[in-house]
Coordinates of C-alpha atoms in Angstrom, one line a residue:
Chain A
M1 CA -0.1 0.0 0.0
R2 CA 2.6 2.7 1.0
L3 CA 4.2 1.0 -2.4
I4 CA 1.4 2.8 -4.5
S5 CA 0.6 6.0 -2.0
E6 CA 4.6 7.2 -2.4
G7 CA 5.0 6.4 -6.4
F8 CA 1.7 8.1 -6.3
S9 CA 3.2 11.5 -4.4
Q10 CA 7.1 10.8 -6.6
A11 CA 4.7 10.5 -9.8
L12 CA 3.0 14.2 -8.7
H13 CA 5.8 15.4 -8.3
L14 CA 8.1 14.0 -11.5
I15 CA 4.6 15.2 -13.9
L16 CA 4.6 18.4 -12.1
G17 CA 8.3 19.2 -12.2
L18 CA 7.4 18.6 -16.3
D19 CA 10.6 15.9 -16.1
P20 CA 12.8 16.2 -19.7
D21 CA 12.1 12.4 -20.4
L22 CA 9.0 12.0 -19.5
R23 CA 7.9 14.3 -21.4
E24 CA 10.1 13.4 -24.3
A25 CA 8.2 10.6 -24.1
A26 CA 5.1 11.3 -23.5
W27 CA 5.9 14.3 -27.0
R28 CA 7.3 11.3 -28.9
T29 CA 3.8 9.3 -28.1
L30 CA 1.8 11.5 -29.5
Q31 CA 3.9 12.0 -32.6
I32 CA 3.9 8.7 -33.4
S33 CA 0.5 7.6 -32.7
G34 CA -0.7 10.7 -33.9
A35 CA 0.7 10.3 -37.4
A36 CA -0.2 6.0 -37.8
T37 CA -3.6 7.2 -36.6
I38 CA -3.1 9.7 -39.5
V39 CA -2.2 7.2 -41.5
S40 CA -4.9 4.9 -41.0
L41 CA -7.7 7.4 -41.5
F42 CA -6.4 8.6 -44.9
L43 CA -6.4 5.2 -45.7
G44 CA -8.6 3.3 -44.1
A45 CA -12.0 5.9 -44.3
P46 CA -11.7 6.2 -48.0
A47 CA -11.6 2.0 -47.9
G48 CA -14.1 2.0 -45.4
V49 CA -16.2 4.0 -47.3
A50 CA -15.4 1.6 -51.2
L51 CA -16.4 -1.2 -49.8
A52 CA -19.2 -0.4 -48.3
L53 CA -20.4 1.0 -51.5
S54 CA -18.9 -1.5 -53.9
R55 CA -20.3 -5.1 -55.2
F56 CA -17.6 -7.1 -56.2
P57 CA -16.8 -11.1 -56.3
G58 CA -13.9 -12.0 -53.8
R59 CA -16.2 -9.1 -51.4
T60 CA -16.7 -11.2 -48.8
L61 CA -13.3 -12.4 -48.1
L62 CA -11.7 -9.5 -48.0
V63 CA -14.3 -7.6 -45.1
A64 CA -13.2 -11.1 -42.8
L65 CA -10.2 -10.3 -43.3
I66 CA -9.9 -7.4 -42.6
N67 CA -12.5 -8.0 -39.7
T68 CA -9.9 -10.9 -38.7
G69 CA -7.3 -8.0 -39.1
M70 CA -9.3 -5.5 -36.2
G71 CA -8.0 -8.5 -33.3
L72 CA -4.4 -8.3 -35.0
P73 CA -2.4 -8.6 -32.0
P74 CA 0.3 -5.9 -32.1
V75 CA 3.5 -8.3 -32.1
V76 CA 1.9 -10.1 -34.9
A77 CA 2.6 -6.3 -36.8
G78 CA 5.7 -6.0 -34.7
L79 CA 7.2 -9.4 -36.3
F80 CA 5.7 -8.2 -39.6
V81 CA 6.9 -5.3 -40.2
M82 CA 10.3 -6.5 -38.2
I83 CA 10.5 -9.0 -41.0
L84 CA 9.9 -6.3 -43.5
L85 CA 12.1 -3.4 -42.5
W86 CA 15.6 -6.3 -41.5
R87 CA 18.6 -5.3 -43.1
S88 CA 18.6 -8.6 -45.2
G89 CA 14.6 -8.5 -45.5
P90 CA 12.3 -6.5 -48.4
L91 CA 12.7 -2.7 -47.5
G92 CA 16.9 -3.6 -45.2
E93 CA 18.1 -1.0 -47.0
L94 CA 16.2 1.6 -46.3
A95 CA 18.1 1.2 -41.9
L96 CA 14.2 2.5 -40.7
L97 CA 14.5 0.0 -38.2
Y98 CA 14.2 1.0 -34.4
T99 CA 13.6 4.3 -35.6
P100 CA 10.5 6.4 -35.3
A101 CA 9.3 5.5 -38.8
A102 CA 9.1 1.9 -38.1
M103 CA 6.8 2.5 -34.9
V104 CA 4.9 4.3 -37.3
L105 CA 4.5 2.0 -39.8
A106 CA 3.6 -0.8 -37.5
Q107 CA 1.1 1.2 -35.3
S108 CA -0.7 2.2 -39.4
L109 CA -0.8 -1.4 -39.7
I110 CA -2.5 -2.4 -36.4
A111 CA -5.0 0.5 -36.5
L112 CA -6.0 0.7 -40.8
P113 CA -7.7 -2.7 -40.0
M114 CA -9.9 -1.1 -37.4
V115 CA -10.5 2.4 -39.1
T116 CA -11.3 0.7 -42.4
G117 CA -13.9 -2.1 -41.3
L118 CA -15.5 0.2 -38.4
S119 CA -16.1 2.8 -41.4
L120 CA -17.3 -0.4 -43.4
S121 CA -19.6 -0.3 -40.8
A122 CA -20.4 3.0 -40.5
V123 CA -21.4 3.3 -43.9
Q124 CA -23.6 0.4 -44.0
S125 CA -25.7 0.5 -40.8
L126 CA -27.3 4.1 -42.8
P127 CA -30.4 3.6 -43.7
A128 CA -30.3 1.3 -46.9
R129 CA -32.3 3.4 -49.7
L130 CA -30.1 6.6 -49.0
R131 CA -27.9 5.2 -51.6
V132 CA -30.8 5.3 -54.1
Q133 CA -32.3 8.0 -52.7
I134 CA -28.6 10.6 -53.0
R135 CA -28.1 8.9 -57.1
A136 CA -31.0 10.0 -57.9
L137 CA -30.4 13.3 -56.4
G138 CA -28.0 13.4 -59.3
A139 CA -24.6 12.7 -57.6
T140 CA -21.6 10.8 -59.1
R141 CA -20.3 8.2 -57.3
L142 CA -17.6 9.7 -55.8
Q143 CA -19.9 12.3 -54.4
L144 CA -22.3 9.7 -53.2
A145 CA -18.8 8.3 -51.7
W146 CA -19.0 11.7 -49.8
L147 CA -22.1 12.1 -48.8
M148 CA -22.2 8.9 -47.6
A149 CA -19.0 9.4 -45.5
R150 CA -20.1 13.2 -44.6
E151 CA -23.3 11.6 -43.1
A152 CA -21.6 8.7 -41.4
Q153 CA -19.6 11.1 -39.6
L154 CA -20.0 10.7 -36.4
P155 CA -19.2 6.8 -36.5
L156 CA -16.4 7.3 -38.7
L157 CA -14.9 10.2 -35.7
A158 CA -16.2 6.7 -33.4
A159 CA -13.9 4.9 -36.1
L160 CA -10.7 7.1 -35.6
M161 CA -10.4 6.8 -31.2
A162 CA -10.9 3.1 -31.3
G163 CA -7.7 3.2 -34.1
F164 CA -6.1 5.7 -31.4
G165 CA -6.7 3.5 -28.5
A166 CA -5.0 1.1 -29.9
V167 CA -2.2 2.0 -31.1
V168 CA -1.4 4.7 -28.3
S169 CA -1.9 2.4 -26.1
E170 CA 0.7 -0.7 -27.3
V171 CA 3.9 -1.8 -26.6
G172 CA 4.4 -4.9 -28.6
A173 CA 5.4 -3.8 -31.8
S174 CA 6.9 -0.2 -30.6
L175 CA 9.0 -2.4 -28.8
M176 CA 10.1 -5.0 -31.1
V177 CA 10.9 -2.5 -34.2
G178 CA 11.3 0.7 -32.3
G179 CA 13.5 -0.4 -29.4
N180 CA 12.9 1.9 -27.0
L181 CA 15.8 3.9 -27.4
R182 CA 16.5 7.4 -25.5
H183 CA 15.6 9.8 -27.3
S184 CA 14.3 8.3 -30.0
T185 CA 12.1 5.3 -29.8
R186 CA 11.4 5.7 -26.5
V187 CA 7.3 6.7 -26.0
L188 CA 5.2 5.9 -22.9
T189 CA 4.4 2.2 -23.0
T190 CA 7.5 1.4 -23.4
A191 CA 9.4 3.2 -21.1
I192 CA 6.7 2.1 -18.7
V193 CA 7.6 -1.4 -19.2
L194 CA 11.1 -0.7 -18.6
E195 CA 10.9 0.7 -15.7
A196 CA 8.5 -1.2 -13.6
S197 CA 11.0 -3.5 -15.0
K198 CA 14.1 -2.1 -13.1
G199 CA 11.9 -1.2 -10.1
K200 CA 10.7 2.0 -10.9
F201 CA 7.3 1.9 -9.9
A202 CA 6.7 5.5 -9.1
S203 CA 8.3 6.1 -13.2
A204 CA 6.3 3.9 -13.9
I205 CA 2.8 5.2 -12.0
A206 CA 4.0 9.1 -13.5
L207 CA 4.7 8.1 -17.1
G208 CA 0.9 5.7 -17.1
L209 CA -0.9 8.2 -15.6
V210 CA 0.8 10.9 -18.4
L211 CA -0.2 8.1 -20.6
L212 CA -4.4 8.0 -19.1
A213 CA -4.1 11.6 -19.3
L214 CA -3.2 12.1 -23.0
A215 CA -5.7 9.3 -24.1
F216 CA -8.3 11.5 -22.6
A217 CA -7.4 14.8 -23.3
I218 CA -7.6 13.2 -27.6
N219 CA -10.9 11.5 -27.0
L220 CA -12.2 14.4 -25.0
I221 CA -11.2 16.8 -28.6
L222 CA -12.9 13.9 -30.9
T223 CA -15.5 13.8 -28.7
R224 CA -16.5 17.4 -28.8
L225 CA -16.2 17.2 -32.1
Q226 CA -18.2 14.1 -32.8
Q227 CA -21.2 15.7 -30.6
R228 CA -20.9 19.0 -32.1
G229 CA -22.0 17.1 -35.6
R230 CA -24.8 16.1 -34.0
T231 CA -27.4 17.8 -34.9
Chain B
M1 CA -59.0 -1.7 -71.9
R2 CA -55.2 -1.7 -71.9
T3 CA -52.8 -4.4 -70.5
E4 CA -49.7 -5.4 -70.3
A5 CA -49.9 -6.9 -74.6
P6 CA -48.4 -5.0 -77.2
R7 CA -51.7 -3.0 -78.9
A8 CA -52.2 -1.4 -82.4
P9 CA -50.0 1.6 -82.2
G10 CA -52.5 5.0 -82.7
V11 CA -55.4 3.9 -80.1
E12 CA -56.7 5.0 -77.3
R13 CA -54.7 7.2 -75.3
H14 CA -52.8 8.4 -77.8
A15 CA -55.5 8.9 -80.8
P16 CA -56.0 12.7 -80.1
E17 CA -51.8 13.7 -80.7
V18 CA -52.8 12.5 -84.1
G19 CA -51.7 14.6 -86.6
R20 CA -49.9 16.6 -83.6
H21 CA -46.4 16.3 -83.1
A22 CA -46.0 12.2 -81.4
P23 CA -45.6 12.6 -77.1
A24 CA -42.7 11.4 -75.6
A25 CA -42.4 8.8 -73.1
A26 CA -40.9 9.7 -70.3
F27 CA -40.1 6.2 -70.1
E28 CA -40.3 2.7 -71.8
V29 CA -40.1 -0.6 -70.6
R30 CA -39.6 -3.8 -72.8
G31 CA -39.1 -7.2 -72.1
L32 CA -38.0 -6.0 -69.4
R33 CA -36.6 -8.8 -66.6
V34 CA -35.2 -8.3 -63.7
R35 CA -33.7 -11.4 -61.5
R36 CA -33.0 -11.8 -58.0
G37 CA -31.3 -14.9 -57.1
P38 CA -32.9 -17.8 -59.1
V39 CA -36.3 -16.3 -59.4
F40 CA -37.3 -13.6 -61.5
T41 CA -38.9 -10.3 -59.0
L42 CA -39.7 -8.0 -61.9
E43 CA -41.1 -9.7 -65.9
I44 CA -42.4 -6.2 -67.4
S45 CA -43.3 -6.7 -71.1
R46 CA -44.0 -3.0 -72.1
L47 CA -44.7 0.5 -69.5
S48 CA -44.7 3.3 -70.6
V49 CA -45.5 7.1 -69.3
A50 CA -46.1 10.1 -71.9
A51 CA -44.3 13.7 -70.7
G52 CA -47.0 15.5 -68.4
E53 CA -48.3 12.3 -67.2
T54 CA -49.3 10.5 -64.1
L55 CA -48.5 6.8 -64.1
A56 CA -49.8 5.2 -60.0
V57 CA -48.0 1.8 -59.8
L58 CA -50.7 -0.4 -57.9
G59 CA -49.4 -2.8 -55.3
L60 CA -49.3 -4.7 -52.5
N61 CA -46.1 -4.5 -50.3
G62 CA -43.6 -7.0 -52.7
A63 CA -45.6 -6.7 -55.5
G64 CA -42.1 -4.6 -57.7
K65 CA -43.2 -1.8 -57.1
S66 CA -39.7 -0.2 -55.7
T67 CA -37.8 -2.6 -57.5
L68 CA -40.1 -1.1 -61.1
L69 CA -38.5 2.7 -59.5
E70 CA -35.1 1.5 -59.5
V71 CA -34.8 0.9 -62.9
L72 CA -36.9 3.7 -63.8
A73 CA -33.8 5.7 -61.9
L74 CA -30.9 3.6 -63.8
L75 CA -29.7 2.5 -60.6
L76 CA -30.5 -1.1 -61.2
R77 CA -30.0 -2.7 -64.5
P78 CA -32.0 -5.3 -65.8
D79 CA -31.2 -9.1 -66.4
E80 CA -32.9 -8.2 -70.2
G81 CA -35.4 -6.0 -71.9
E82 CA -34.9 -2.5 -72.5
V83 CA -35.5 0.9 -70.8
R84 CA -35.5 3.8 -72.8
V85 CA -35.3 7.0 -70.5
L86 CA -36.6 10.6 -72.1
G87 CA -36.3 9.0 -75.7
E88 CA -33.0 7.8 -74.8
A89 CA -31.7 4.2 -74.5
T90 CA -29.9 3.9 -71.5
R91 CA -26.5 2.7 -71.3
S92 CA -23.7 2.3 -68.6
G93 CA -21.4 5.1 -67.4
P94 CA -21.8 8.4 -68.6
D95 CA -24.9 8.1 -70.2
A96 CA -26.7 7.0 -67.4
Q97 CA -25.2 9.5 -65.1
R98 CA -26.2 12.4 -67.5
L99 CA -30.0 11.2 -68.1
R100 CA -30.0 10.6 -64.1
R101 CA -29.8 13.9 -63.5
R102 CA -32.8 14.8 -65.4
L103 CA -35.1 12.3 -62.8
G104 CA -36.5 13.6 -59.8
L105 CA -36.6 11.2 -56.1
A106 CA -38.8 11.2 -53.3
L107 CA -39.5 8.1 -50.9
Q108 CA -42.3 7.9 -47.6
D109 CA -38.5 7.8 -45.6
P110 CA -38.2 11.7 -46.4
L111 CA -33.5 10.4 -45.6
L112 CA -32.6 14.5 -46.0
L113 CA -29.3 14.8 -45.4
A114 CA -27.2 16.2 -42.2
G115 CA -27.3 20.3 -42.0
T116 CA -30.7 22.8 -43.6
V117 CA -33.4 22.5 -44.2
L118 CA -31.8 24.9 -47.1
D119 CA -28.4 23.5 -47.6
N120 CA -31.1 19.4 -48.5
V121 CA -33.4 21.4 -51.6
A122 CA -30.2 22.5 -52.5
L123 CA -28.8 19.3 -52.8
P124 CA -28.8 18.3 -56.1
L125 CA -28.3 22.0 -57.8
R126 CA -24.8 21.7 -55.9
L127 CA -24.2 18.2 -57.6
R128 CA -24.9 19.9 -60.9
A129 CA -22.4 22.9 -59.5
V130 CA -24.5 25.0 -60.4
P131 CA -22.9 28.5 -58.9
R132 CA -23.9 28.5 -54.7
N133 CA -26.1 32.1 -54.7
E134 CA -28.3 30.4 -58.0
G135 CA -28.8 27.7 -55.9
R136 CA -29.3 29.0 -52.8
R137 CA -32.0 31.1 -54.5
R138 CA -33.9 28.6 -56.6
A139 CA -33.9 25.3 -53.4
L140 CA -35.9 29.1 -51.0
A141 CA -38.4 29.4 -54.4
G142 CA -39.1 25.6 -54.1
L143 CA -39.9 25.7 -50.3
A144 CA -42.0 28.6 -50.7
R145 CA -43.6 25.7 -54.0
F146 CA -44.6 23.1 -50.9
D147 CA -45.6 25.9 -47.8
V148 CA -42.0 25.4 -46.2
A149 CA -39.9 28.8 -47.1
H150 CA -40.0 30.1 -43.8
L151 CA -38.2 26.4 -42.3
A152 CA -35.2 27.3 -44.4
G153 CA -32.9 27.8 -42.2
R154 CA -33.8 25.2 -39.4
S155 CA -31.6 22.0 -38.9
S156 CA -33.2 19.0 -41.7
R157 CA -32.9 16.9 -38.4
G158 CA -35.7 18.7 -36.1
L159 CA -39.0 18.8 -38.9
S160 CA -42.1 16.9 -38.7
G161 CA -43.3 13.8 -40.4
G162 CA -45.4 16.5 -43.0
E163 CA -42.9 18.6 -43.3
A164 CA -39.6 16.3 -44.0
R165 CA -41.9 14.7 -46.5
R166 CA -42.5 18.7 -48.0
V167 CA -38.5 19.3 -48.1
S168 CA -38.4 15.6 -49.6
L169 CA -39.8 16.9 -52.7
A170 CA -39.0 20.2 -53.0
R171 CA -35.8 18.7 -53.2
A172 CA -36.5 16.3 -55.5
L173 CA -38.4 19.2 -57.6
V174 CA -36.2 22.0 -57.0
T175 CA -33.9 20.6 -60.7
E176 CA -37.4 20.5 -62.3
P177 CA -36.7 16.6 -63.6
D178 CA -38.3 15.9 -66.8
L179 CA -39.1 12.7 -64.9
L180 CA -40.2 12.2 -61.2
L181 CA -40.0 9.1 -60.0
L182 CA -42.0 8.9 -56.2
D183 CA -42.2 5.9 -53.4
E184 CA -45.5 6.5 -51.4
P185 CA -44.4 10.0 -50.8
F186 CA -47.8 10.3 -48.6
S187 CA -48.8 7.3 -46.6
A188 CA -47.7 7.4 -43.1
L189 CA -49.0 10.6 -42.2
D190 CA -52.4 11.6 -40.5
P191 CA -55.1 12.5 -43.4
P192 CA -55.6 16.4 -43.0
T193 CA -51.6 16.2 -43.7
R194 CA -51.7 14.0 -45.8
D195 CA -54.4 15.7 -47.7
A196 CA -53.1 19.4 -47.6
L197 CA -49.7 17.6 -49.1
L198 CA -51.3 15.9 -52.0
R199 CA -52.9 19.5 -53.2
D200 CA -49.5 21.2 -53.0
F201 CA -47.7 18.8 -54.4
Q202 CA -50.5 18.8 -56.9
K203 CA -50.0 23.0 -57.8
A204 CA -46.6 21.8 -58.1
I205 CA -45.6 20.0 -60.3
P206 CA -44.8 21.7 -63.5
P207 CA -47.3 20.3 -66.6
G208 CA -44.8 18.7 -68.5
T209 CA -43.4 16.4 -65.6
A210 CA -43.8 12.9 -66.1
V211 CA -44.6 10.9 -62.7
V212 CA -44.2 7.8 -61.6
L213 CA -46.2 6.9 -58.3
V214 CA -45.7 3.6 -56.8
T215 CA -48.0 3.2 -54.2
H216 CA -50.4 1.0 -52.1
D217 CA -53.2 3.2 -51.6
R218 CA -56.0 2.9 -54.2
L219 CA -57.7 6.5 -53.4
E220 CA -54.0 8.0 -53.5
A221 CA -53.6 5.9 -56.7
L222 CA -57.4 7.2 -58.2
G223 CA -57.0 10.2 -57.0
L224 CA -53.0 11.0 -58.6
G225 CA -52.8 8.9 -61.7
H226 CA -54.0 9.1 -65.2
Q227 CA -52.6 5.9 -65.7
V228 CA -53.1 3.0 -63.4
A229 CA -50.7 0.3 -63.9
V230 CA -51.9 -2.9 -61.2
L231 CA -48.3 -4.9 -60.3
Q232 CA -48.6 -8.3 -58.3
G233 CA -45.7 -10.7 -58.4
G234 CA -43.4 -8.5 -60.6
R235 CA -46.0 -8.2 -63.3
V236 CA -48.5 -5.6 -64.5
L237 CA -51.9 -7.4 -64.7
Q238 CA -53.3 -4.4 -65.8
W239 CA -52.7 -1.1 -67.6
G240 CA -54.7 1.3 -68.3
P241 CA -56.3 4.9 -67.7
A242 CA -56.8 5.2 -64.2
Q243 CA -60.6 5.4 -64.2
E244 CA -61.6 2.1 -66.7
V245 CA -59.3 0.6 -64.8
F246 CA -60.8 0.7 -61.8
R247 CA -64.2 0.6 -63.1
S248 CA -63.9 -2.5 -65.4
P249 CA -60.4 -4.6 -63.1
L250 CA -59.5 -7.3 -65.3
D251 CA -59.9 -9.9 -63.0
Q252 CA -60.6 -11.1 -59.3
A253 CA -56.8 -10.4 -58.7
V254 CA -57.5 -6.5 -59.8
A255 CA -60.5 -6.5 -58.6
A256 CA -59.7 -7.3 -55.2
L257 CA -56.2 -5.0 -55.5
V258 CA -59.0 -2.2 -56.8
G259 CA -61.7 -2.4 -54.6
L260 CA -63.3 0.4 -56.2
E261 CA -65.3 0.5 -59.2
T262 CA -68.2 2.7 -59.2
I263 CA -66.4 6.4 -59.8
L264 CA -67.8 9.5 -61.2
S265 CA -67.3 13.3 -62.5
G266 CA -68.4 16.3 -62.3
P267 CA -68.7 19.7 -60.8
V268 CA -69.6 21.0 -57.3
Q269 CA -73.1 22.3 -56.9
S270 CA -73.0 23.5 -53.4
S271 CA -71.0 23.2 -50.5
D272 CA -71.9 23.5 -46.8
D273 CA -71.9 21.6 -43.2
G274 CA -69.4 19.3 -45.0
V275 CA -71.9 18.4 -47.0
S276 CA -70.9 18.8 -51.5
R277 CA -73.3 18.4 -54.1
I278 CA -72.1 17.2 -57.3
L279 CA -73.4 17.3 -60.3
V280 CA -73.1 13.2 -62.0
G281 CA -75.1 13.8 -64.7
P282 CA -78.2 15.4 -65.7
G283 CA -80.1 15.8 -63.1
V284 CA -78.7 13.2 -60.7
V285 CA -77.0 14.8 -57.3
I286 CA -74.5 12.8 -55.8
E287 CA -74.0 13.8 -52.0
A288 CA -70.3 13.7 -50.5
A289 CA -69.3 14.5 -46.5
T290 CA -66.7 16.0 -48.0
E291 CA -65.6 20.0 -48.8
A292 CA -65.6 21.5 -51.5
V293 CA -64.6 24.7 -53.9
V294 CA -68.1 24.7 -56.4
G295 CA -67.7 24.6 -59.7
D296 CA -64.7 22.9 -59.5
R297 CA -65.1 19.3 -61.1
V298 CA -64.2 16.9 -59.3
T299 CA -64.1 12.9 -59.3
L300 CA -65.2 10.8 -57.1
C301 CA -66.0 7.3 -55.9
I302 CA -68.0 4.6 -54.1
H303 CA -67.4 2.4 -52.7
P304 CA -69.1 -1.1 -53.2
E305 CA -69.4 -2.4 -49.6
E306 CA -71.4 0.9 -48.3
V307 CA -74.1 0.2 -50.8
H308 CA -77.4 -0.7 -49.3
I309 CA -80.4 -2.1 -51.7
E310 CA -83.2 -2.6 -50.6
R311 CA -87.0 -3.3 -52.4
P312 CA -89.4 -0.7 -52.3
G313 CA -91.7 0.0 -50.8
P314 CA -93.6 2.1 -48.9
G315 CA -92.1 3.6 -45.5
T316 CA -89.1 2.9 -46.1
R317 CA -86.7 5.8 -44.2
T318 CA -82.8 6.1 -44.0
S319 CA -80.2 7.9 -42.4
A320 CA -78.5 7.8 -46.0
R321 CA -78.2 11.2 -48.2
N322 CA -78.4 9.4 -51.2
V323 CA -80.9 7.1 -52.5
F324 CA -81.9 6.0 -56.0
P325 CA -84.2 3.8 -57.6
A326 CA -81.9 1.3 -59.5
L327 CA -82.4 -1.3 -61.9
V328 CA -80.5 -4.5 -61.2
Q329 CA -78.3 -5.7 -64.1
S330 CA -76.1 -8.4 -63.4
V331 CA -76.1 -10.7 -60.3
T332 CA -72.6 -12.6 -60.7
P333 CA -71.0 -14.9 -57.1
H334 CA -67.8 -11.9 -56.2
G335 CA -65.8 -14.1 -53.2
G336 CA -67.9 -15.2 -50.3
G337 CA -71.3 -12.9 -52.0
W338 CA -72.9 -11.3 -54.8
R339 CA -71.5 -8.6 -56.9
I340 CA -74.7 -6.9 -58.5
A341 CA -74.5 -4.3 -61.5
L342 CA -77.1 -1.2 -60.6
D343 CA -78.3 0.5 -63.0
C344 CA -79.5 4.2 -61.2
A345 CA -79.1 7.3 -64.1
F346 CA -75.2 6.0 -63.8
P347 CA -74.1 2.8 -62.8
L348 CA -73.4 1.1 -59.8
V349 CA -71.6 -1.6 -58.0
V350 CA -72.2 -3.4 -55.3
L351 CA -71.5 -6.0 -53.2
V352 CA -73.6 -7.8 -50.9
T353 CA -73.0 -10.9 -49.0
R354 CA -74.6 -14.3 -50.5
R355 CA -76.9 -14.9 -47.0
S356 CA -79.0 -10.8 -48.1
T357 CA -78.7 -11.9 -51.7
A358 CA -81.0 -14.7 -51.0
D359 CA -83.7 -12.7 -48.6
L360 CA -84.0 -10.0 -51.3
D361 CA -84.2 -12.6 -54.5
L362 CA -82.5 -9.9 -56.2
R363 CA -82.8 -11.3 -60.2
P364 CA -81.1 -8.8 -63.8
G365 CA -84.7 -6.9 -64.7
E366 CA -86.1 -6.8 -60.8
R367 CA -86.3 -2.7 -59.4
V368 CA -85.0 -1.8 -56.1
T369 CA -83.7 1.4 -54.2
A370 CA -80.0 1.5 -53.6
S371 CA -79.1 4.1 -51.1
F372 CA -75.3 5.4 -49.0
K373 CA -74.4 7.6 -46.6
A374 CA -72.8 10.5 -48.0
S375 CA -69.6 9.4 -45.6
A376 CA -69.7 7.0 -48.4
V377 CA -68.4 8.9 -51.1
H378 CA -65.3 9.5 -51.9
V379 CA -64.5 12.5 -53.5
F380 CA -60.7 13.9 -55.3
P381 CA -60.4 17.2 -57.2
A382 CA -59.9 16.7 -60.6
R383 CA -56.6 16.4 -62.2
S384 CA -54.8 19.1 -64.0
P385 CA -55.0 17.2 -68.3
A386 CA -52.0 15.9 -69.2
G387 CA -50.7 17.5 -72.0
D388 CA -51.2 21.0 -73.1
G389 CA -54.0 21.4 -71.1
D390 CA -56.5 21.5 -74.2
G391 CA -59.2 19.2 -72.0
G392 CA -58.5 15.8 -74.5
Q393 CA -57.1 13.6 -71.7
S394 CA -60.2 14.7 -69.1
I395 CA -62.6 13.1 -72.4
R396 CA -60.5 10.1 -72.6
R397 CA -60.3 9.3 -69.5
V398 CA -64.2 9.9 -68.7

């Protein structure tokens, strides 16, 4: 019990004192997970909307694959990216392994199926005849996709939140392809693992609190955006 | 009587136009077949509507009405057959898109998009790259035609059912479409809201617009359709001028759907205390429990179940407002009872149970008294004639 209360008070000191290591890890987390979320938004949302509005052979199989991908364990994503970026691997020459870019790549791989799958179901949950109505108003296929996405903006933002939540909290992939290098690839989750393994629970708790606060702040912003769009 | 079968050209509907420009069919389908899985959900050998005309497609749920509308909106390619919309055979791609931009569509679910009412009505214009200011101006004018201009700034989500339908119809008409497709846009509204909407709708339709109205409501089909096509199981059972279909259903299936056989029309002589008197023949006046504008020409129908037959005799008094001496013309079995055709200065069809016929012992040639309440008479405003408004349509239809 003393461990916890002492940990918390030390954690508060670290946070209020704006500990440089803590600040750096928080900032890096925001950058890497933010970038991964934006990548998955720009690839996943259009893919999900397009998939919801189209019919082609093999579509069911693709949707099933995406749904499976939504539960992709981060370590598996990390392993896949690691192999890809390994010195003798297909993208080895880029020398991206153990850089923030590798972490963005791995986290995008985790968030992409989630954003795609949730965007797909967001558009599919719109009224069945909305597609017919919008096309009959004179919309081209592209205009249709845009208008359907606009109608589904609330669940689309929820998809975005789910994607960010998944990558900001994962540790397996970040550790594998980032390596938890100080001043380079150390993010909040990997730092927590390190600090806890060294028995420095106060720092671990401080990092955990900052991680929670960060996730909360981002979700608060997105939620406000979402609820403002509710008319 | 027009049926699905091909008929000789130039008869009936088109006859008065012979010698003038032939009216362009707003749409025409031939040999249409749409397959859903192993079965055909739609099989129509021929159906069309001319510019300025309203075709009411009458059928129950699952008859294929909505599928037909999707085909006409060029959003569902039929498995077989030809669909010509606005005189052009439809192919895929840009052709269909260009033609689709000359159509309008409103469904039972108004399906307004997020944003203001004005945004919604201006949307079809925006999709056609009409400048924003002009779009807003035309959208406002469209809203005004449906008496909802005051809602322009409101959010589309906070409207009542009737208001949302008005906005949806204004949106469908804002581009001045050549062909307007409607799927039950007047159903599931309370009667006063619905009647007001129907009146405004009829005023808002430009004269040259062809309309396809899909409905399960026979009174709506009769009230709005110049032509009626009865659809069941994906097939057109009967297609012809509205009053003809209602007066002489081809078979039992159509009769069951249309359910009305006595249809008359004439000018309103007087209207007070909620009762209108309509002159349907020389010296023949029918009272209807409705308000109407004196001098207007109206169409009325009498439900065959609501007519009573009595043997004439002394001391027969009735609360019915309409009492006519009649001659029995025919007695034929119909469902669980009898269908009796009467001649009482106008043709009147009556449905009675088997038992009451036995009691009355009705035979053709006998004299009886027919009576029905003013509330059994349903009155519609007469439609504006299709085409150039030369009255030819009403002559053809009556």
